[in-house]
Amino acid sequence: MKVALLQTPVSFDRQRNIDGALESLRWAAENGADVAVLPEMFTCPYANKYFPVYAEEGVGPTRASLSAAAKELGLYVVGGSIPERADGKLYNTSFVYDRQGLEIARHRKVHLFDIDVKGGQRFMESETFTPGSDVTVFDTEFGKMGLMICFDIRFPELARLMALRGAQVLFVPAAFNMTTGPLHWELAFRQRAVDNQLYMVGVSPARDEQGVYVAYGNSIAVSPWGRVLARMDGYANRMVVELDLTELARVRAQLPLLSARRTDLYEVKGL
């Protein structure tokens, strides 16, 4: 399965962002990709004050464009994430489309990024967004895939649930910052891959030092053995990486982590 990692730049112009994403999707198809993955919040600046302004309700311009592109190009499209308005609430949501342009998955970010460090950084997604509550696994011609968004990757329970539900690849549109990115980005993707013996694919927006939010970039693909197969730098880029899904069985036979679990012990009493 060939996956395109599309590390696109983000501007204040939503249509320009959508057009850039569509151009990258065309590039992915021309370069043999089966699946194309866009970044978290690829249509708007990453800041609470902008999320309500750029939010789309129902099948807005972004969803319509991604669906049409998936159908035209014959691609699976993991549509990064956008601010979604539904039922009077805002969500950080990723939509997935199959080769016919049909929506086959929707993941609303489960774990919201809330930090308030005395004398340091304050960023509270919960002031704007409502958390989702789904463990998102979807079917493709290649097998089951999982989907999470950014901060979700820090919670091993969520990745494990997806692995137990048969996911072979976890797609993670994400926007780590310049503090956490250098220390934790590669570590998180390699650890989730090793823990669950599956592929991890993370796609970030391109870095913009003058932007309202400076993303780390470094979009990445990691094998079930924890090997980094591909990694970008911080800036606008795109690449196609081939994932050999038969490797999952080989790795799990060589190191039987999932079959050796002691589920009879994994319960914390009194909580």
XYZ file of C-alpha atoms in Angstrom:
271
model
C 0.000 0.000 0.000
C 1.499 3.320 -1.062
C 0.772 6.303 1.187
C 1.359 9.958 0.317
C 2.338 12.258 3.199
C 1.300 15.784 2.221
C 2.905 18.429 4.454
C 1.081 21.455 3.095
C 1.445 25.122 4.112
C -1.484 26.876 5.785
C -2.495 30.485 5.107
C -5.370 32.708 6.225
C -7.120 32.078 2.883
C -9.282 28.942 3.197
C -9.792 28.525 -0.554
C -6.079 28.857 -1.155
C -5.487 26.135 1.453
C -8.060 23.869 -0.165
C -6.594 24.481 -3.624
C -3.122 23.657 -2.317
C -4.424 20.435 -0.795
C -6.107 19.462 -4.058
C -2.906 20.109 -5.984
C -1.063 17.852 -3.536
C -3.703 15.154 -3.950
C -3.193 15.272 -7.714
C 0.544 14.913 -7.143
C -0.120 11.904 -4.895
C -2.192 10.186 -7.568
C 0.392 10.914 -10.258
C 3.045 9.333 -8.042
C 1.170 6.092 -7.493
C -0.298 6.623 -4.040
C -3.244 4.541 -2.867
C -3.875 6.695 0.199
C -3.150 10.408 0.642
C -2.973 12.024 4.083
C -3.364 15.753 4.798
C -2.396 17.639 7.998
C -4.376 18.636 11.049
C -6.195 21.953 10.509
C -4.982 22.287 6.935
C -7.657 24.852 6.013
C -7.157 27.425 8.770
C -4.636 28.925 11.187
C -4.209 26.872 14.352
C -5.615 29.197 17.011
C -8.812 29.151 19.061
C -10.012 32.499 17.761
C -9.960 31.246 14.176
C -11.646 27.859 14.622
C -15.223 29.226 14.867
C -14.587 31.544 11.922
C -13.392 28.763 9.626
C -15.796 26.088 10.899
C -17.871 24.248 8.303
C -21.292 22.746 8.896
C -22.605 19.819 6.894
C -20.929 19.185 3.547
C -19.061 22.457 3.247
C -16.383 23.437 0.724
C -13.634 21.291 2.210
C -15.606 18.068 2.470
C -17.113 18.549 -0.986
C -13.691 19.186 -2.516
C -12.044 16.184 -0.868
C -14.867 13.854 -1.860
C -14.753 15.025 -5.477
C -10.968 14.705 -5.607
C -10.995 11.194 -4.134
C -13.471 10.111 -6.808
C -11.703 11.867 -9.676
C -8.257 10.593 -8.715
C -9.245 7.145 -7.444
C -7.554 7.764 -4.085
C -8.348 7.080 -0.482
C -8.131 10.517 1.149
C -7.516 11.017 4.864
C -8.661 14.609 5.036
C -6.376 15.951 7.759
C -8.745 17.805 10.037
C -10.959 20.867 9.924
C -13.125 22.742 12.423
C -16.539 21.092 12.153
C -19.751 22.675 13.431
C -22.476 20.190 14.340
C -25.383 20.313 16.778
C -24.308 23.749 17.960
C -20.829 22.492 18.919
C -17.367 22.684 17.388
C -15.185 19.626 16.802
C -11.687 19.036 15.458
C -12.669 16.478 12.844
C -11.033 14.292 10.217
C -13.047 12.851 7.333
C -11.941 9.889 5.184
C -13.057 9.169 1.615
C -12.710 6.027 -0.480
C -11.769 5.759 -4.143
C -15.389 6.459 -5.154
C -15.487 9.650 -3.096
C -17.727 8.156 -0.409
C -17.169 9.203 3.198
C -16.134 6.038 5.047
C -14.927 7.448 8.384
C -15.154 10.471 10.624
C -12.972 11.005 13.666
C -13.575 13.820 16.119
C -10.468 14.462 18.217
C -10.980 12.601 21.481
C -8.278 14.181 23.649
C -8.226 17.977 23.566
C -4.907 19.750 23.994
C -5.209 21.813 27.181
C -2.096 23.245 28.792
C -1.808 26.143 31.217
C 1.764 26.394 32.504
C 2.374 29.069 35.123
C 4.711 31.590 33.538
C 4.674 29.605 30.301
C 2.428 28.525 27.468
C -1.354 28.501 27.682
C -3.456 26.793 25.026
C -6.897 25.410 25.823
C -8.622 23.598 22.966
C -11.524 22.826 25.292
C -12.426 26.523 25.327
C -13.498 26.050 21.709
C -13.876 22.377 20.885
C -15.994 19.536 22.224
C -14.189 16.173 22.432
C -15.289 13.253 20.303
C -15.995 9.834 21.802
C -15.291 7.294 19.066
C -12.527 4.761 18.512
C -12.262 5.171 14.747
C -11.360 2.127 12.650
C -12.441 1.824 9.024
C -12.287 -0.770 6.246
C -10.319 -0.494 3.002
C -9.334 -2.920 0.265
C -6.040 -3.317 2.154
C -7.669 -4.142 5.490
C -8.620 -2.116 8.544
C -7.072 1.272 9.288
C -7.235 3.495 12.375
C -7.485 7.259 12.687
C -6.612 9.675 15.463
C -5.712 13.366 15.685
C -2.560 14.856 17.228
C -2.881 14.786 21.060
C -4.729 11.447 20.755
C -1.379 9.755 20.046
C -0.190 10.443 23.595
C -2.766 8.043 25.044
C -1.635 4.432 24.496
C -5.066 3.078 25.390
C -6.608 4.569 22.245
C -3.969 3.133 19.917
C -4.262 -0.274 21.624
C -8.039 -0.332 21.132
C -7.538 0.351 17.427
C -4.940 -2.412 17.188
C -7.258 -4.865 18.939
C -9.980 -3.942 16.459
C -7.683 -4.970 13.615
C -6.084 -1.721 12.475
C -2.875 -2.281 10.506
C -2.001 1.394 10.038
C -2.820 4.350 12.283
C -3.098 7.660 10.447
C -2.434 10.725 12.599
C -2.974 14.240 11.222
C -1.106 16.277 13.823
C 0.450 19.658 14.606
C 3.051 19.276 17.348
C 4.724 22.551 18.313
C 8.392 23.501 18.503
C 8.605 22.572 22.197
C 7.136 19.082 22.113
C 8.041 18.233 18.533
C 11.835 17.892 18.841
C 11.540 15.738 21.990
C 8.366 13.726 21.537
C 7.278 13.549 17.875
C 9.421 10.684 16.606
C 9.395 9.022 20.028
C 5.583 8.920 20.121
C 5.226 7.468 16.635
C 7.927 4.855 17.154
C 6.552 3.854 20.555
C 2.963 3.430 19.371
C 4.262 1.406 16.416
C 6.336 -0.886 18.650
C 3.635 -1.221 21.334
C 0.991 -2.278 18.854
C 3.125 -3.770 16.062
C 1.560 -1.773 13.285
C 2.427 1.122 10.974
C 2.164 4.721 12.181
C 1.799 7.623 9.738
C 1.839 11.214 10.985
C 1.273 14.279 8.813
C 1.845 17.829 10.023
C 1.243 21.235 8.488
C 4.380 22.860 7.116
C 6.263 25.108 9.509
C 5.743 28.865 9.291
C 7.935 30.794 11.713
C 5.825 33.928 11.159
C 2.511 32.147 11.672
C 0.173 32.295 14.652
C 1.192 28.708 15.470
C 4.583 27.276 14.549
C 4.209 23.590 13.697
C 7.143 21.214 14.005
C 6.475 19.527 10.659
C 8.598 16.377 10.254
C 5.789 14.230 8.839
C 6.747 10.611 9.438
C 6.067 6.955 8.655
C 7.197 4.197 11.044
C 7.191 0.415 10.602
C 5.805 -2.172 13.075
C 9.411 -2.814 14.144
C 9.815 0.856 15.069
C 11.960 1.731 12.072
C 11.531 5.230 10.601
C 10.731 4.641 6.937
C 10.384 8.282 5.951
C 10.654 11.642 7.661
C 10.550 15.196 6.368
C 12.037 18.378 7.764
C 9.852 21.252 8.922
C 8.886 22.800 5.629
C 6.401 22.233 2.811
C 7.058 18.839 1.284
C 5.418 15.636 0.142
C 6.514 12.060 -0.323
C 5.149 8.599 -1.057
C 6.121 5.653 1.129
C 5.263 2.000 0.527
C 3.962 -0.023 3.468
C 4.354 -3.811 3.349
C 1.353 -4.967 5.357
C 2.662 -8.535 5.526
C 5.311 -7.220 7.936
C 2.762 -7.093 10.760
C 2.503 -10.881 10.897
C 6.291 -11.324 10.745
C 6.905 -8.844 13.554
C 4.162 -10.295 15.741
C 5.571 -13.798 15.276
C 9.093 -12.656 16.107
C 8.069 -10.660 19.186
C 4.667 -11.893 20.501
C 3.605 -8.812 22.429
C -0.104 -8.842 21.665
C -0.569 -12.559 22.261
C 1.416 -12.436 25.528
C -0.740 -9.773 27.169
C -1.944 -10.574 30.711
C -5.471 -9.195 30.467
C -6.348 -10.950 33.723
C -4.089 -8.402 35.505
C -4.824 -5.226 33.592
C -7.468 -3.718 35.818
C -6.996 -0.988 38.389
C -9.287 -1.688 41.325
C -11.240 1.082 42.967
C -11.041 3.630 40.134
